[in-house]
Short mmCIF file of C-alpha atoms in Angstrom, two decimals:
data_model
loop_
_atom_site.label_atom_id
_atom_site.label_comp_id
_atom_site.label_asym_id
_atom_site.label_seq_id
_atom_site.Cartn_x
_atom_site.Cartn_y
_atom_site.Cartn_z
CA UNK A 1 261.51 187.42 -34.51
CA UNK A 2 260.38 189.26 -32.15
CA UNK A 3 261.01 189.69 -28.62
CA UNK A 4 258.37 188.90 -26.11
CA UNK A 5 258.70 189.09 -22.22
CA UNK A 6 258.16 185.72 -19.95
CA UNK A 7 255.80 186.70 -16.89
CA UNK A 8 258.64 187.74 -14.34
CA UNK A 9 259.94 190.16 -17.69
CA UNK A 10 255.95 191.69 -18.02
CA UNK A 11 255.46 191.57 -14.07
CA UNK A 12 258.13 193.76 -13.72
CA UNK A 13 257.11 196.20 -16.73
CA UNK A 14 253.63 196.35 -15.79
CA UNK A 15 253.92 196.66 -11.70
CA UNK A 16 255.37 199.67 -9.58
CA UNK A 17 259.26 198.70 -8.80
CA UNK A 18 259.63 195.99 -6.34
CA UNK A 19 256.05 195.55 -5.17
CA UNK A 20 255.59 192.14 -6.64
CA UNK A 21 255.08 189.83 -3.74
CA UNK A 22 254.28 186.13 -4.43
CA UNK A 23 251.51 183.96 -3.27
CA UNK A 24 252.58 180.89 -4.72
CA UNK A 25 253.58 177.71 -2.69
CA UNK A 26 255.66 175.07 -4.11
CA UNK A 27 253.53 172.68 -6.13
CA UNK A 28 253.13 169.11 -4.98
CA UNK A 29 253.39 167.20 -8.37
CA UNK A 30 250.38 165.60 -9.94
CA UNK A 31 252.59 162.79 -11.69
CA UNK A 32 254.29 159.41 -10.35
CA UNK A 33 257.48 159.32 -9.51
CA UNK A 34 259.62 157.82 -11.65
CA UNK A 35 257.01 158.40 -14.42
CA UNK A 36 257.84 159.89 -17.99
CA UNK A 37 255.50 163.12 -17.06
CA UNK A 38 257.43 163.04 -13.58
CA UNK A 39 260.74 163.60 -15.51
CA UNK A 40 259.07 165.77 -18.04
CA UNK A 41 257.92 168.10 -14.75
CA UNK A 42 261.37 167.66 -13.48
CA UNK A 43 263.13 168.95 -16.81
CA UNK A 44 260.81 171.90 -17.35
CA UNK A 45 261.57 173.79 -14.20
CA UNK A 46 265.41 173.48 -15.00
CA UNK A 47 264.31 174.90 -18.18
CA UNK A 48 262.17 177.03 -17.84
CA UNK A 49 263.65 178.10 -14.03
CA UNK A 50 259.71 178.23 -13.02
CA UNK A 51 258.35 176.13 -10.77
CA UNK A 52 255.19 175.61 -13.03
CA UNK A 53 253.33 176.98 -15.97
CA UNK A 54 251.41 180.12 -13.95
CA UNK A 55 252.05 182.60 -11.51
CA UNK A 56 250.38 184.64 -9.02
CA UNK A 57 250.97 187.20 -6.76
CA UNK A 58 250.64 191.06 -6.08
CA UNK A 59 251.70 194.54 -5.90
CA UNK A 60 251.05 198.38 -6.91
CA UNK A 61 249.90 199.67 -10.64
CA UNK A 62 250.25 203.58 -10.01
CA UNK A 63 250.35 202.90 -6.12
CA UNK A 64 247.04 200.66 -6.04
CA UNK A 65 247.01 197.15 -5.22
CA UNK A 66 246.23 194.56 -7.61
CA UNK A 67 246.40 191.20 -7.96
CA UNK A 68 248.62 189.42 -11.14
CA UNK A 69 248.20 185.62 -12.64
CA UNK A 70 250.50 185.29 -15.21
CA UNK A 71 251.30 182.01 -17.59
CA UNK A 72 254.32 181.31 -18.48
CA UNK A 73 254.84 179.05 -21.70
CA UNK A 74 258.02 178.47 -21.12
CA UNK A 75 257.01 175.70 -18.80
CA UNK A 76 255.16 172.72 -21.04
CA UNK A 77 254.33 175.69 -23.33
CA UNK A 78 251.92 177.46 -20.34
CA UNK A 79 249.35 174.51 -20.21
CA UNK A 80 246.82 174.07 -17.10
CA UNK A 81 247.17 170.69 -15.18
CA UNK A 82 245.10 170.20 -11.78
CA UNK A 83 248.35 172.22 -9.74
CA UNK A 84 248.80 174.89 -11.84
CA UNK A 85 244.42 175.35 -12.07
CA UNK A 86 244.50 175.32 -8.42
CA UNK A 87 247.07 177.64 -8.28
CA UNK A 88 244.88 179.91 -10.23
CA UNK A 89 241.36 179.95 -8.46
CA UNK A 90 243.20 179.76 -5.13
CA UNK A 91 244.61 183.43 -6.74
CA UNK A 92 241.21 184.79 -7.98
CA UNK A 93 239.52 183.27 -4.85
CA UNK A 94 242.19 185.76 -2.58
CA UNK A 95 241.40 188.99 -5.00
CA UNK A 96 237.96 188.49 -4.22
CA UNK A 97 237.96 187.96 -0.68
CA UNK A 98 240.55 191.24 -0.56
CA UNK A 99 238.61 193.02 -2.57
CA UNK A 100 241.48 193.30 -5.17
CA UNK A 101 241.36 194.24 -8.92
CA UNK A 102 242.99 191.56 -11.00
CA UNK A 103 245.12 191.83 -13.85
CA UNK A 104 245.74 188.32 -16.13
CA UNK A 105 248.21 187.50 -18.69
CA UNK A 106 247.55 184.28 -20.30
CA UNK A 107 249.71 182.50 -22.71
CA UNK A 108 249.57 179.04 -23.38
CA UNK A 109 248.45 176.25 -25.09
CA UNK A 110 245.40 175.46 -23.15
CA UNK A 111 245.13 172.10 -21.00
CA UNK A 112 247.83 170.17 -20.03
CA UNK A 113 247.29 166.82 -22.11
CA UNK A 114 249.41 164.51 -19.40
CA UNK A 115 246.49 164.66 -17.32
CA UNK A 116 243.97 164.24 -19.56
CA UNK A 117 240.17 164.69 -18.46
CA UNK A 118 240.97 165.67 -14.85
CA UNK A 119 242.85 168.72 -16.31
CA UNK A 120 240.34 169.40 -18.90
CA UNK A 121 238.03 170.14 -15.99
CA UNK A 122 240.06 172.43 -14.01
CA UNK A 123 238.76 175.18 -16.75
CA UNK A 124 235.35 174.93 -15.14
CA UNK A 125 236.61 176.22 -11.76
CA UNK A 126 238.63 178.73 -13.06
CA UNK A 127 235.66 180.34 -15.12
CA UNK A 128 233.64 179.85 -11.75
CA UNK A 129 235.85 181.80 -9.63
CA UNK A 130 236.73 184.71 -12.13
CA UNK A 131 233.09 184.90 -12.60
CA UNK A 132 232.52 185.05 -8.66
CA UNK A 133 235.53 187.77 -9.04
CA UNK A 134 233.17 189.91 -11.78
CA UNK A 135 229.72 189.47 -10.10
CA UNK A 136 231.69 190.94 -6.57
CA UNK A 137 232.24 193.83 -8.63
CA UNK A 138 235.26 193.74 -9.11
CA UNK A 139 237.48 194.81 -12.11
CA UNK A 140 239.02 192.11 -14.77
CA UNK A 141 241.41 192.80 -16.77
CA UNK A 142 243.03 190.37 -19.34
CA UNK A 143 246.39 190.81 -21.80
CA UNK A 144 246.27 188.10 -24.58
CA UNK A 145 249.91 186.65 -25.24
CA UNK A 146 251.53 184.78 -27.50
CA UNK A 147 250.23 182.29 -27.73
CA UNK A 148 246.89 181.79 -26.17
CA UNK A 149 244.45 179.31 -27.32
CA UNK A 150 242.73 175.90 -26.37
CA UNK A 151 241.25 176.01 -23.44
CA UNK A 152 242.55 178.81 -21.64
CA UNK A 153 241.19 181.36 -24.40
CA UNK A 154 237.73 179.92 -23.81
CA UNK A 155 237.68 180.17 -20.79
CA UNK A 156 239.21 182.85 -18.50
CA UNK A 157 241.23 184.49 -21.37
CA UNK A 158 238.14 185.29 -22.30
CA UNK A 159 236.34 186.70 -19.73
CA UNK A 160 237.94 190.35 -18.94
CA UNK A 161 235.79 193.54 -18.27
CA UNK A 162 238.43 195.49 -20.69
CA UNK A 163 241.20 193.02 -22.81
CA UNK A 164 244.33 193.63 -25.05
CA UNK A 165 246.75 191.36 -27.18
CA UNK A 166 250.63 191.67 -27.50
CA UNK A 167 250.74 192.25 -31.36
CA UNK A 168 251.08 189.86 -33.50
CA UNK A 169 250.48 187.32 -30.90
CA UNK A 170 248.93 183.94 -32.52
CA UNK A 171 244.86 183.91 -30.24
CA UNK A 172 242.34 181.37 -31.15
CA UNK A 173 240.80 178.19 -29.94
CA UNK A 174 242.37 175.32 -31.71
CA UNK A 175 246.10 175.88 -32.39
CA UNK A 176 247.26 175.97 -36.21
CA UNK A 177 249.46 172.96 -35.96
CA UNK A 178 246.65 170.62 -34.39
CA UNK A 179 244.41 171.55 -36.99
CA UNK A 180 246.50 170.71 -39.36
CA UNK A 181 247.49 167.53 -38.17
CA UNK A 182 243.28 166.05 -37.82
CA UNK A 183 242.24 167.66 -40.72
CA UNK A 184 245.20 167.73 -43.65
CA UNK A 185 245.56 171.09 -44.84
CA UNK A 186 246.32 174.16 -43.21
CA UNK A 187 244.36 176.79 -41.02
CA UNK A 188 243.86 180.36 -43.12
CA UNK A 189 246.79 183.12 -42.63
CA UNK A 190 246.12 185.78 -40.38
CA UNK A 191 242.92 184.50 -38.99
CA UNK A 192 243.93 183.86 -35.36
CA UNK A 193 245.92 186.83 -34.53
CA UNK A 194 245.89 189.84 -32.58
CA UNK A 195 245.12 192.14 -35.23
CA UNK A 196 242.14 189.91 -36.84
CA UNK A 197 240.67 189.81 -33.70
CA UNK A 198 240.92 193.52 -32.88
CA UNK A 199 239.46 194.47 -36.42
CA UNK A 200 236.14 191.45 -35.55
CA UNK A 201 235.56 193.57 -32.14
CA UNK A 202 237.25 190.65 -30.28
CA UNK A 203 239.72 192.68 -28.24
CA UNK A 204 239.99 196.07 -27.24
CA UNK A 205 243.01 196.64 -28.53
CA UNK A 206 246.58 195.20 -29.72
CA UNK A 207 249.28 196.88 -27.89
CA UNK A 208 253.00 196.17 -26.45
CA UNK A 209 254.18 194.89 -23.66
CA UNK A 210 255.95 198.19 -22.88
CA UNK A 211 252.13 200.27 -23.13
CA UNK A 212 250.66 197.08 -20.84
CA UNK A 213 251.16 199.56 -17.86
CA UNK A 214 249.83 202.52 -19.22
CA UNK A 215 246.97 200.72 -20.48
CA UNK A 216 246.13 198.64 -17.55
CA UNK A 217 246.43 202.35 -15.14
CA UNK A 218 244.25 204.09 -17.25
CA UNK A 219 241.46 201.61 -17.22
CA UNK A 220 241.78 201.15 -13.77
CA UNK A 221 241.95 204.98 -13.27
CA UNK A 222 238.52 204.59 -14.21
CA UNK A 223 237.30 200.71 -13.13
CA UNK A 224 238.62 201.41 -9.19
CA UNK A 225 237.22 205.32 -9.13
CA UNK A 226 235.50 206.38 -5.93
CA UNK A 227 231.59 205.94 -6.91
CA UNK A 228 229.69 207.53 -3.34
CA UNK A 229 230.32 210.97 -1.29
CA UNK A 230 233.75 210.97 -1.89
CA UNK A 231 233.40 213.07 -4.55
CA UNK A 232 232.84 216.03 -3.91
CA UNK A 233 230.17 217.55 -5.58
CA UNK A 234 230.37 220.84 -7.74
CA UNK A 235 228.07 223.84 -9.02
CA UNK A 236 225.02 223.99 -11.37
CA UNK A 237 226.48 224.67 -14.67
CA UNK A 238 225.21 228.02 -16.33
CA UNK A 239 222.46 226.69 -18.79
CA UNK A 240 220.73 228.26 -22.30
CA UNK A 241 217.37 228.79 -23.33
CA UNK A 242 217.31 226.67 -26.16
CA UNK A 243 214.64 228.60 -28.37
CA UNK A 244 216.84 228.98 -31.67
CA UNK A 245 215.05 228.23 -34.26
CA UNK A 246 214.25 224.82 -35.36
CA UNK A 247 216.21 224.32 -38.81
CA UNK A 248 218.52 226.78 -38.08
CA UNK A 249 219.67 224.37 -35.48
CA UNK A 250 219.33 221.36 -37.33
CA UNK A 251 221.67 222.86 -39.72
CA UNK A 252 224.15 223.65 -37.29
CA UNK A 253 224.38 220.47 -36.04
CA UNK A 254 224.96 219.14 -39.34
CA UNK A 255 228.30 221.08 -39.58
CA UNK A 256 231.37 218.92 -41.04
CA UNK A 257 233.35 220.72 -37.97
CA UNK A 258 231.18 220.53 -35.19
CA UNK A 259 232.90 218.90 -32.05
CA UNK A 260 231.77 215.12 -31.91
CA UNK A 261 232.25 212.46 -29.27
CA UNK A 262 235.75 212.33 -29.93
CA UNK A 263 236.33 216.35 -29.31
CA UNK A 264 234.28 215.45 -26.22
CA UNK A 265 235.94 212.95 -25.24
CA UNK A 266 239.63 214.56 -26.06
CA UNK A 267 238.97 217.76 -24.49
CA UNK A 268 236.34 216.98 -21.75
CA UNK A 269 237.53 213.72 -20.11
CA UNK A 270 240.33 212.28 -18.73
CA UNK A 271 241.93 208.31 -18.55
CA UNK A 272 239.69 207.91 -21.62
CA UNK A 273 240.29 204.28 -22.38
CA UNK A 274 238.58 202.73 -25.62
CA UNK A 275 236.96 199.94 -26.15
CA UNK A 276 236.23 197.89 -29.05
CA UNK A 277 233.42 195.91 -30.62
CA UNK A 278 230.78 193.66 -28.89
CA UNK A 279 233.45 191.03 -27.74
CA UNK A 280 231.42 188.50 -29.60
CA UNK A 281 232.94 188.99 -33.33
CA UNK A 282 231.06 192.36 -34.05
CA UNK A 283 231.78 196.29 -34.59
CA UNK A 284 230.50 199.01 -35.18
CA UNK A 285 232.62 201.80 -36.17
CA UNK A 286 229.34 204.38 -35.46
CA UNK A 287 229.56 203.45 -32.01
CA UNK A 288 232.09 204.55 -29.79
CA UNK A 289 232.68 202.73 -26.27
CA UNK A 290 235.31 203.89 -23.87
CA UNK A 291 235.76 204.40 -20.01
CA UNK A 292 236.72 207.50 -19.14
CA UNK A 293 236.22 209.98 -16.03
CA UNK A 294 234.76 213.66 -16.60
CA UNK A 295 236.07 215.32 -13.92
CA UNK A 296 236.26 213.17 -10.87
CA UNK A 297 233.69 211.30 -12.04
CA UNK A 298 234.09 207.81 -13.48
CA UNK A 299 231.60 206.46 -16.83
CA UNK A 300 231.09 204.33 -19.15
CA UNK A 301 230.74 206.24 -22.29
CA UNK A 302 228.67 204.93 -24.94
CA UNK A 303 228.62 207.89 -28.29
CA UNK A 304 227.17 207.84 -31.52
CA UNK A 305 230.02 208.62 -33.98
CA UNK A 306 228.17 210.27 -36.90
CA UNK A 307 232.27 210.41 -38.88
CA UNK A 308 232.16 206.55 -38.29
CA UNK A 309 236.31 206.94 -37.57
CA UNK A 310 238.17 204.12 -36.36
CA UNK A 311 238.90 203.94 -32.36
CA UNK A 312 242.43 204.14 -33.17
CA UNK A 313 245.32 201.97 -35.05
CA UNK A 314 244.95 198.05 -34.11
CA UNK A 315 248.72 198.52 -32.81
CA UNK A 316 250.59 200.91 -30.47
CA UNK A 317 248.22 203.89 -30.68
CA UNK A 318 244.95 201.45 -30.28
CA UNK A 319 244.34 203.33 -26.55
CA UNK A 320 244.80 206.69 -27.81
CA UNK A 321 241.84 208.35 -29.47
CA UNK A 322 242.23 208.97 -33.19
CA UNK A 323 241.09 212.31 -33.96
CA UNK A 324 238.08 213.54 -35.71
CA UNK A 325 238.42 214.11 -39.68
CA UNK A 326 239.37 217.43 -39.89
CA UNK A 327 236.74 220.02 -40.27
CA UNK A 328 235.61 221.65 -43.60
CA UNK A 329 233.21 224.06 -41.88
CA UNK A 330 230.62 223.36 -44.46
CA UNK A 331 226.65 221.57 -43.52
CA UNK A 332 225.58 218.76 -45.11
CA UNK A 333 222.45 219.29 -47.22
CA UNK A 334 220.15 216.26 -45.35
CA UNK A 335 220.32 213.61 -42.91
CA UNK A 336 223.56 211.60 -42.49
CA UNK A 337 225.61 212.49 -45.89
CA UNK A 338 227.65 210.21 -46.66
CA UNK A 339 227.81 208.33 -43.57
CA UNK A 340 225.28 205.24 -42.90
CA UNK A 341 223.36 205.47 -39.81
CA UNK A 342 224.07 203.25 -36.42
CA UNK A 343 223.07 199.54 -37.17
CA UNK A 344 222.52 196.70 -34.76
CA UNK A 345 225.78 195.42 -34.37
CA UNK A 346 226.22 198.93 -32.41
CA UNK A 347 223.68 198.63 -30.20
CA UNK A 348 224.58 195.28 -29.51
CA UNK A 349 228.08 197.29 -28.71
CA UNK A 350 225.89 199.72 -26.72
CA UNK A 351 224.66 197.23 -25.14
CA UNK A 352 228.16 195.91 -23.67
CA UNK A 353 228.63 198.69 -22.26
CA UNK A 354 225.20 198.74 -20.54
CA UNK A 355 226.34 195.49 -18.76
CA UNK A 356 230.21 196.71 -17.87
CA UNK A 357 228.31 199.20 -16.04
CA UNK A 358 225.58 197.56 -14.29
CA UNK A 359 228.24 195.25 -13.13
CA UNK A 360 230.66 197.50 -12.05
CA UNK A 361 228.66 199.93 -10.78
CA UNK A 362 229.25 203.07 -12.89
CA UNK A 363 227.66 205.22 -14.61
CA UNK A 364 226.77 205.12 -18.01
CA UNK A 365 227.37 208.33 -19.91
CA UNK A 366 225.36 208.14 -23.56
CA UNK A 367 225.98 210.26 -26.35
CA UNK A 368 223.55 211.74 -28.75
CA UNK A 369 224.44 212.28 -32.33
CA UNK A 370 222.89 210.89 -35.24
CA UNK A 371 221.09 211.49 -38.14
CA UNK A 372 219.15 207.99 -37.59
CA UNK A 373 219.17 204.21 -37.76
CA UNK A 374 221.06 201.95 -40.42
CA UNK A 375 218.40 201.75 -43.60
CA UNK A 376 219.50 198.61 -45.39
CA UNK A 377 218.62 194.95 -45.90
CA UNK A 378 221.23 194.27 -43.75
CA UNK A 379 220.30 196.17 -40.98
CA UNK A 380 216.75 194.47 -40.85
CA UNK A 381 217.96 191.31 -41.25
CA UNK A 382 220.46 191.63 -38.26
CA UNK A 383 217.48 192.26 -36.09
CA UNK A 384 217.73 196.37 -36.00
CA UNK A 385 214.51 196.58 -34.32
CA UNK A 386 214.83 194.39 -31.76
CA UNK A 387 218.47 195.48 -31.16
CA UNK A 388 216.99 199.16 -30.00
CA UNK A 389 213.77 197.65 -28.35
CA UNK A 390 216.58 195.48 -26.43
CA UNK A 391 218.61 199.21 -25.45
CA UNK A 392 215.75 200.83 -24.59
CA UNK A 393 214.25 198.06 -22.38
CA UNK A 394 217.98 197.73 -21.06
CA UNK A 395 219.02 200.91 -20.48
CA UNK A 396 215.70 202.22 -18.69
CA UNK A 397 216.02 199.60 -16.34
CA UNK A 398 219.64 199.61 -15.82
CA UNK A 399 220.70 199.62 -11.78
CA UNK A 400 223.45 201.56 -12.77
CA UNK A 401 223.70 205.71 -12.71
CA UNK A 402 222.76 206.86 -15.93
CA UNK A 403 223.25 210.29 -17.94
CA UNK A 404 222.60 210.69 -21.59
CA UNK A 405 223.84 213.91 -23.50
CA UNK A 406 222.21 215.28 -27.07
CA UNK A 407 224.89 216.43 -28.28
CA UNK A 408 223.67 217.25 -32.23
CA UNK A 409 221.51 215.37 -34.22
CA UNK A 410 218.63 213.09 -32.31
CA UNK A 411 216.66 211.45 -35.36
CA UNK A 412 214.78 208.31 -34.96
CA UNK A 413 215.32 204.93 -33.35
CA UNK A 414 219.19 205.49 -32.94
CA UNK A 415 218.79 208.66 -30.75
CA UNK A 416 215.82 206.39 -28.76
CA UNK A 417 217.49 203.85 -28.20
CA UNK A 418 220.02 206.12 -25.96
CA UNK A 419 217.89 208.33 -24.40
CA UNK A 420 215.87 206.88 -21.32
CA UNK A 421 218.60 208.21 -18.55
CA UNK A 422 218.24 209.55 -15.02
CA UNK A 423 219.08 212.71 -16.22
CA UNK A 424 218.95 214.30 -20.06
CA UNK A 425 221.63 216.95 -20.93
CA UNK A 426 221.29 218.58 -23.78
CA UNK A 427 223.32 220.83 -26.30
CA UNK A 428 221.47 224.16 -27.16
CA UNK A 429 221.44 223.22 -30.76
CA UNK A 430 220.75 219.84 -30.45
CA UNK A 431 216.91 218.44 -31.20
CA UNK A 432 215.21 214.65 -31.05
CA UNK A 433 213.11 213.96 -33.62
CA UNK A 434 211.37 210.54 -34.63
CA UNK A 435 212.30 211.16 -38.14
CA UNK A 436 214.44 213.32 -39.62
CA UNK A 437 212.51 216.28 -40.72
CA UNK A 438 213.36 215.63 -44.25
CA UNK A 439 211.76 212.23 -43.57
CA UNK A 440 208.50 213.21 -41.59
CA UNK A 441 208.04 215.89 -44.78
CA UNK A 442 207.66 212.94 -47.15
CA UNK A 443 205.88 211.00 -44.91
CA UNK A 444 202.87 213.87 -44.65
CA UNK A 445 203.86 215.13 -47.91
CA UNK A 446 205.63 213.13 -50.42
CA UNK A 447 208.52 215.70 -50.82
CA UNK A 448 211.12 216.99 -48.26
CA UNK A 449 210.37 220.64 -49.37
CA UNK A 450 207.91 221.70 -45.87
CA UNK A 451 211.23 219.70 -43.35
CA UNK A 452 211.56 223.32 -42.10
CA UNK A 453 208.05 224.29 -40.78
CA UNK A 454 207.54 220.40 -40.06
CA UNK A 455 210.73 220.92 -37.41
CA UNK A 456 209.44 224.25 -36.22
CA UNK A 457 206.11 222.79 -35.36
CA UNK A 458 207.32 219.08 -33.84
CA UNK A 459 208.81 220.40 -31.05
CA UNK A 460 212.17 219.06 -31.20
CA UNK A 461 214.47 221.73 -30.33
CA UNK A 462 216.41 222.39 -26.94
CA UNK A 463 213.70 224.19 -25.54
CA UNK A 464 211.29 222.49 -26.41
CA UNK A 465 212.65 219.55 -25.01
CA UNK A 466 213.34 220.85 -21.45
CA UNK A 467 209.51 222.34 -21.49
CA UNK A 468 208.24 218.41 -22.02
CA UNK A 469 210.73 216.84 -19.17
CA UNK A 470 212.58 214.95 -22.19
CA UNK A 471 215.24 217.27 -21.36
CA UNK A 472 216.67 218.65 -17.86
CA UNK A 473 219.57 220.73 -18.54
CA UNK A 474 220.37 222.56 -21.39
CA UNK A 475 223.86 223.47 -22.09
CA UNK A 476 224.95 226.95 -23.83
CA UNK A 477 227.02 227.31 -27.43
CA UNK A 478 228.75 230.52 -28.09
CA UNK A 479 227.49 231.08 -30.36
CA UNK A 480 228.02 227.86 -31.89
CA UNK A 481 229.65 224.95 -30.72
CA UNK A 482 231.57 224.54 -34.06
CA UNK A 483 233.69 228.31 -33.56
CA UNK A 484 234.50 227.26 -29.43
CA UNK A 485 235.09 223.24 -29.54
CA UNK A 486 237.03 223.44 -26.80
CA UNK A 487 235.32 225.37 -24.59
CA UNK A 488 232.28 223.80 -25.16
CA UNK A 489 233.23 220.14 -24.99
CA UNK A 490 234.84 221.53 -21.46
CA UNK A 491 230.83 223.19 -20.80
CA UNK A 492 229.39 219.37 -21.69
CA UNK A 493 232.32 217.62 -19.48
CA UNK A 494 231.25 219.76 -16.19
CA UNK A 495 227.54 219.33 -16.67
CA UNK A 496 227.90 215.74 -16.98
CA UNK A 497 230.11 215.63 -13.63
CA UNK A 498 227.48 217.79 -11.71
CA UNK A 499 224.83 215.77 -12.64
CA UNK A 500 226.57 211.91 -11.99
CA UNK A 501 228.16 212.73 -8.76
CA UNK A 502 224.20 213.95 -7.87
CA UNK A 503 223.02 210.52 -8.71
CA UNK A 504 225.55 208.85 -7.41
CA UNK A 505 224.36 210.61 -3.65
CA UNK A 506 221.04 208.50 -4.27
CA UNK A 507 220.24 204.89 -3.27
CA UNK A 508 220.30 202.84 -6.59
CA UNK A 509 216.56 201.85 -5.85
CA UNK A 510 215.14 205.11 -5.56
CA UNK A 511 217.16 205.92 -8.99
CA UNK A 512 215.64 203.27 -10.89
CA UNK A 513 212.08 203.58 -9.26
CA UNK A 514 212.37 208.02 -10.07
CA UNK A 515 213.30 207.07 -13.72
CA UNK A 516 210.62 204.94 -14.53
CA UNK A 517 208.19 207.28 -12.74
CA UNK A 518 209.84 209.65 -15.16
CA UNK A 519 208.92 208.68 -18.28
CA UNK A 520 205.74 207.03 -17.38
CA UNK A 521 204.82 211.01 -16.79
CA UNK A 522 205.74 211.93 -20.12
CA UNK A 523 202.60 213.22 -21.77
CA UNK A 524 200.59 211.95 -19.41
CA UNK A 525 197.33 214.00 -18.32
#
């Protein structure tokens, strides 16, 4: 049987040594003296060594002060009654008042049945306290432990900015034993597991208790990073002309060995924490969502991954970025190769990232590298056009600073959905087009044979985009990103750090007004 740490052991493993300070006061029993419930409470204290199902307090994590709330399952199955709920809420409110990031470690069967409806509605005030903590722009990181079910999972267990889960943990709304008792047959196996939730984009990773410290530290290094003048500006990076022949540029961006968003994060960023899915049961491997720092500048990163690899394994390595496909040093002979384009689920993942950036005041970096949107019946029925429209609208009005990187291919609505940023950085051979040149040729001439000529006169090159006010900075390739992936990614990273720091120095209202004015002016006389 897998050994799982109790609440105190988990806290000791995650926080800096000897830094824990309890916030708890002795509980006032809700049970009538001499009642069976009072006896249960006494027995639970003796057996578990805990005075309630929740412990709260503070400590340091990498010398950063944090608040912690954790369930203890050995105390009446970690159930939440009136006393436990009040302890939880007071801790969350204190964390909010003292502006502390909050780490939560649920492990519970849900509402305490012995206390009935009054215990049941406690989940409302717990959820409200967590919502107020998030509304204050403070990070909330959740580690779901075995088991987490019922009202706990349906309230404060599902509200994290970042949510990890314990390997093999039972996580679900209705516990399987209750389900079988009510309906007379067992709940399907392997549905309410941490790994299945990860596969469906409901948790960001599955990591052991031993790895939870590293996961939390890495995430908070980004979520708690300075976002103001404390960040020192860096010199403006060098630029390129971006005047390579259009068809040659397109051919270069279609090479399989051209660095993509994963290579950019591996060589150009630090404290990278991949996130997973929408948190609402959808995922799209074509859209990478992560927290990262480019130099000193923190960011939420949305990256189109034309290789469509998974972020990492669902267990153990989930918070370590998996590599891109081994290079073949060949170019694809047409848009997209064997990879479907970005679909509606991917854009919903992107909008999760936008909301995260807005709520925490983090800069948003979007990375465009796509042959186009997914072309399928499922994409149409899944609301692809509407998701492109909503992504455009949310991004162009986002309160957070935004920087877009045109890293390679930039075809169609999938590219446009992530484009409207405060600043747009473009790789020397990257391009932007309303459709792949082959598609445009098919529309105009009913053949793809004129794609090179169309690419040339459509004004899709980096230099053309800068001339037209679509792009602000062109990052050199020497002579091609595929030949110098690490150096190229570092140049992109320096450009991102420079742009983010410059934007953080401006008032949010001024940034949004300037962004709207910029896109209003495109093409105007």
